[in-house]
């Protein structure tokens, strides 16, 4: 059985790509439909639909993002490939940037602030003389190479710190080897 990663945003997709490339996940690129994650919230993307139909067998869907309140719709022409009991949500609430905040040991300062993690990160996080700017390039620079182990540790710490997930929401740390 293959897996399909649907990432809410480009930064989530970048994180998954970094983890896949560093072989830090329980699954590999060879286990994935299309050999990588997709930036999509639903199965309506023509490329995703086409790749699923070409594969033609059952898949496990991992939805990754910070907010997943939208109802996941399985198109009729994919119901023989995607079933509701094989869809799993992996969350980074309140926002992806919480991982950067954890890494920079700014959790207490963040909790005292009234801004969203995205804004807090833009105001407080720098790497290689660059301020956080929500770009994939920043994330790649920040967590690439030997720094990938920091990402792994951030994901584990996030799971320990965060108790706000719903019962049906898993942690990215659960995908780690």
Tab-separated table of C-alpha atoms in Angstrom:
chain	number	residue	atom	x	y	z
A	1	UNK	CA	0.000	0.000	0.000
A	2	UNK	CA	1.258	3.482	-0.862
A	3	UNK	CA	0.875	6.772	0.992
A	4	UNK	CA	-0.289	10.204	-0.106
A	5	UNK	CA	0.924	13.299	1.751
A	6	UNK	CA	-1.369	16.322	1.394
A	7	UNK	CA	0.256	19.392	2.942
A	8	UNK	CA	-1.773	22.475	3.823
A	9	UNK	CA	0.996	24.867	2.881
A	10	UNK	CA	4.375	25.039	1.187
A	11	UNK	CA	6.232	25.110	4.521
A	12	UNK	CA	4.621	21.872	5.651
A	13	UNK	CA	5.563	20.340	2.312
A	14	UNK	CA	9.130	21.609	2.738
A	15	UNK	CA	9.359	20.058	6.217
A	16	UNK	CA	8.151	16.701	4.921
A	17	UNK	CA	10.610	16.857	2.013
A	18	UNK	CA	13.485	17.619	4.392
A	19	UNK	CA	12.515	14.703	6.637
A	20	UNK	CA	12.131	12.358	3.660
A	21	UNK	CA	15.500	13.361	2.184
A	22	UNK	CA	17.213	12.845	5.549
A	23	UNK	CA	15.482	9.454	5.949
A	24	UNK	CA	13.982	10.491	9.285
A	25	UNK	CA	10.462	9.182	8.581
A	26	UNK	CA	9.097	5.650	8.907
A	27	UNK	CA	8.259	5.755	5.208
A	28	UNK	CA	10.389	6.632	2.187
A	29	UNK	CA	9.811	8.446	-1.095
A	30	UNK	CA	9.342	5.061	-2.769
A	31	UNK	CA	6.320	4.509	-0.501
A	32	UNK	CA	4.628	7.687	-1.777
A	33	UNK	CA	2.263	8.380	-4.632
A	34	UNK	CA	4.256	10.742	-6.848
A	35	UNK	CA	7.416	10.186	-4.750
A	36	UNK	CA	6.757	13.285	-2.641
A	37	UNK	CA	4.237	15.381	-0.741
A	38	UNK	CA	1.675	17.583	-2.469
A	39	UNK	CA	0.701	21.140	-1.527
A	40	UNK	CA	-3.038	20.488	-1.437
A	41	UNK	CA	-5.859	20.251	1.061
A	42	UNK	CA	-8.168	18.100	-1.047
A	43	UNK	CA	-8.035	15.384	-3.707
A	44	UNK	CA	-9.435	17.672	-6.403
A	45	UNK	CA	-5.982	18.509	-7.836
A	46	UNK	CA	-5.812	16.934	-11.350
A	47	UNK	CA	-2.227	15.715	-10.876
A	48	UNK	CA	-3.085	13.985	-7.610
A	49	UNK	CA	-6.209	12.408	-9.109
A	50	UNK	CA	-4.260	11.203	-12.127
A	51	UNK	CA	-1.450	9.723	-10.008
A	52	UNK	CA	-3.955	7.949	-7.781
A	53	UNK	CA	-5.773	6.478	-10.766
A	54	UNK	CA	-2.507	5.323	-12.358
A	55	UNK	CA	-1.572	3.590	-9.089
A	56	UNK	CA	-5.113	2.193	-8.869
A	57	UNK	CA	-4.803	0.468	-5.499
A	58	UNK	CA	-5.782	1.494	-1.956
A	59	UNK	CA	-3.758	4.318	-0.369
A	60	UNK	CA	-3.264	5.807	3.063
A	61	UNK	CA	-3.710	9.591	3.126
A	62	UNK	CA	-1.765	11.789	5.536
A	63	UNK	CA	-3.134	15.328	5.780
A	64	UNK	CA	-0.584	17.703	7.274
A	65	UNK	CA	-1.284	21.224	8.482
A	66	UNK	CA	-2.124	23.482	11.371
A	67	UNK	CA	-5.853	23.812	10.731
A	68	UNK	CA	-7.885	20.964	9.344
A	69	UNK	CA	-11.450	21.950	10.018
A	70	UNK	CA	-12.509	21.608	6.400
A	71	UNK	CA	-14.389	18.462	5.499
A	72	UNK	CA	-12.241	16.091	3.457
A	73	UNK	CA	-14.079	15.123	0.290
A	74	UNK	CA	-13.370	11.903	-1.551
A	75	UNK	CA	-14.439	12.298	-5.182
A	76	UNK	CA	-16.655	9.498	-6.483
A	77	UNK	CA	-14.061	8.402	-9.027
A	78	UNK	CA	-11.520	7.827	-6.212
A	79	UNK	CA	-13.705	5.978	-3.683
A	80	UNK	CA	-12.203	2.627	-4.689
A	81	UNK	CA	-8.695	4.013	-3.936
A	82	UNK	CA	-9.248	6.296	-0.908
A	83	UNK	CA	-11.393	5.238	2.031
A	84	UNK	CA	-12.348	7.351	5.050
A	85	UNK	CA	-10.747	4.927	7.494
A	86	UNK	CA	-7.338	5.408	5.813
A	87	UNK	CA	-7.205	9.214	6.191
A	88	UNK	CA	-5.090	10.572	9.044
A	89	UNK	CA	-4.565	14.150	10.233
A	90	UNK	CA	-1.174	15.364	11.446
A	91	UNK	CA	-1.310	18.805	13.033
A	92	UNK	CA	1.039	21.605	14.014
A	93	UNK	CA	-1.320	23.834	15.988
A	94	UNK	CA	-1.601	26.736	16.331
A	95	UNK	CA	0.678	27.241	13.289
A	96	UNK	CA	3.754	25.630	11.755
A	97	UNK	CA	5.981	28.429	13.138
A	98	UNK	CA	5.593	26.997	16.635
A	99	UNK	CA	8.417	24.600	15.689
A	100	UNK	CA	10.775	27.538	15.113
A	101	UNK	CA	9.666	29.118	18.385
A	102	UNK	CA	10.426	25.873	20.218
A	103	UNK	CA	13.834	25.609	18.556
A	104	UNK	CA	14.788	29.148	19.567
A	105	UNK	CA	13.696	28.540	23.192
A	106	UNK	CA	11.108	31.299	22.890
A	107	UNK	CA	8.039	29.366	24.064
A	108	UNK	CA	7.648	31.299	27.322
A	109	UNK	CA	8.069	34.655	25.574
A	110	UNK	CA	5.576	33.561	22.912
A	111	UNK	CA	3.006	32.507	25.525
A	112	UNK	CA	3.190	36.007	27.043
A	113	UNK	CA	2.592	37.642	23.669
A	114	UNK	CA	-0.770	38.189	22.040
A	115	UNK	CA	0.280	37.596	18.437
A	116	UNK	CA	-0.011	34.523	16.264
A	117	UNK	CA	3.069	32.301	15.919
A	118	UNK	CA	3.613	33.479	12.333
A	119	UNK	CA	3.853	37.130	13.432
A	120	UNK	CA	5.919	36.251	16.500
A	121	UNK	CA	8.397	34.304	14.339
A	122	UNK	CA	8.708	37.202	11.886
A	123	UNK	CA	9.465	39.561	14.766
A	124	UNK	CA	11.790	37.314	16.782
A	125	UNK	CA	13.527	34.678	14.677
A	126	UNK	CA	16.645	35.159	12.581
A	127	UNK	CA	19.012	32.703	10.962
A	128	UNK	CA	22.147	33.550	8.975
A	129	UNK	CA	21.337	37.249	9.422
A	130	UNK	CA	17.927	36.780	7.779
A	131	UNK	CA	14.614	37.338	9.508
A	132	UNK	CA	11.993	34.645	9.220
A	133	UNK	CA	9.885	35.482	6.163
A	134	UNK	CA	7.569	32.462	5.728
A	135	UNK	CA	9.539	31.309	2.705
A	136	UNK	CA	10.450	27.760	1.826
A	137	UNK	CA	14.046	28.958	1.366
A	138	UNK	CA	14.227	30.119	4.981
A	139	UNK	CA	12.961	26.735	6.204
A	140	UNK	CA	15.423	24.870	3.984
A	141	UNK	CA	18.337	27.016	5.205
A	142	UNK	CA	17.201	26.756	8.817
A	143	UNK	CA	16.754	22.979	8.992
A	144	UNK	CA	19.053	21.586	6.246
A	145	UNK	CA	22.122	19.428	6.682
A	146	UNK	CA	23.143	18.656	10.231
A	147	UNK	CA	20.371	20.931	11.505
A	148	UNK	CA	17.775	18.344	10.448
A	149	UNK	CA	18.228	16.703	13.843
A	150	UNK	CA	16.993	19.942	15.427
A	151	UNK	CA	13.780	19.584	13.427
A	152	UNK	CA	13.369	16.021	14.676
A	153	UNK	CA	13.883	17.211	18.261
A	154	UNK	CA	11.481	20.160	17.729
A	155	UNK	CA	8.784	17.766	16.538
A	156	UNK	CA	9.267	15.553	19.595
A	157	UNK	CA	9.246	18.557	21.953
A	158	UNK	CA	6.129	19.932	20.292
A	159	UNK	CA	4.334	16.656	20.964
A	160	UNK	CA	5.306	16.820	24.647
A	161	UNK	CA	4.346	20.503	25.012
A	162	UNK	CA	1.123	20.583	23.035
A	163	UNK	CA	-2.011	19.140	24.572
A	164	UNK	CA	-4.523	20.914	22.335
A	165	UNK	CA	-4.985	18.312	19.629
A	166	UNK	CA	-8.320	16.664	19.028
A	167	UNK	CA	-8.608	12.886	19.396
A	168	UNK	CA	-8.389	12.370	15.638
A	169	UNK	CA	-5.279	14.536	15.207
A	170	UNK	CA	-1.817	13.012	15.303
A	171	UNK	CA	1.613	14.618	15.657
A	172	UNK	CA	4.331	14.752	12.994
A	173	UNK	CA	6.567	13.154	15.635
A	174	UNK	CA	4.433	10.032	15.203
A	175	UNK	CA	5.813	9.681	11.647
A	176	UNK	CA	9.446	9.715	12.785
A	177	UNK	CA	11.578	6.578	12.876
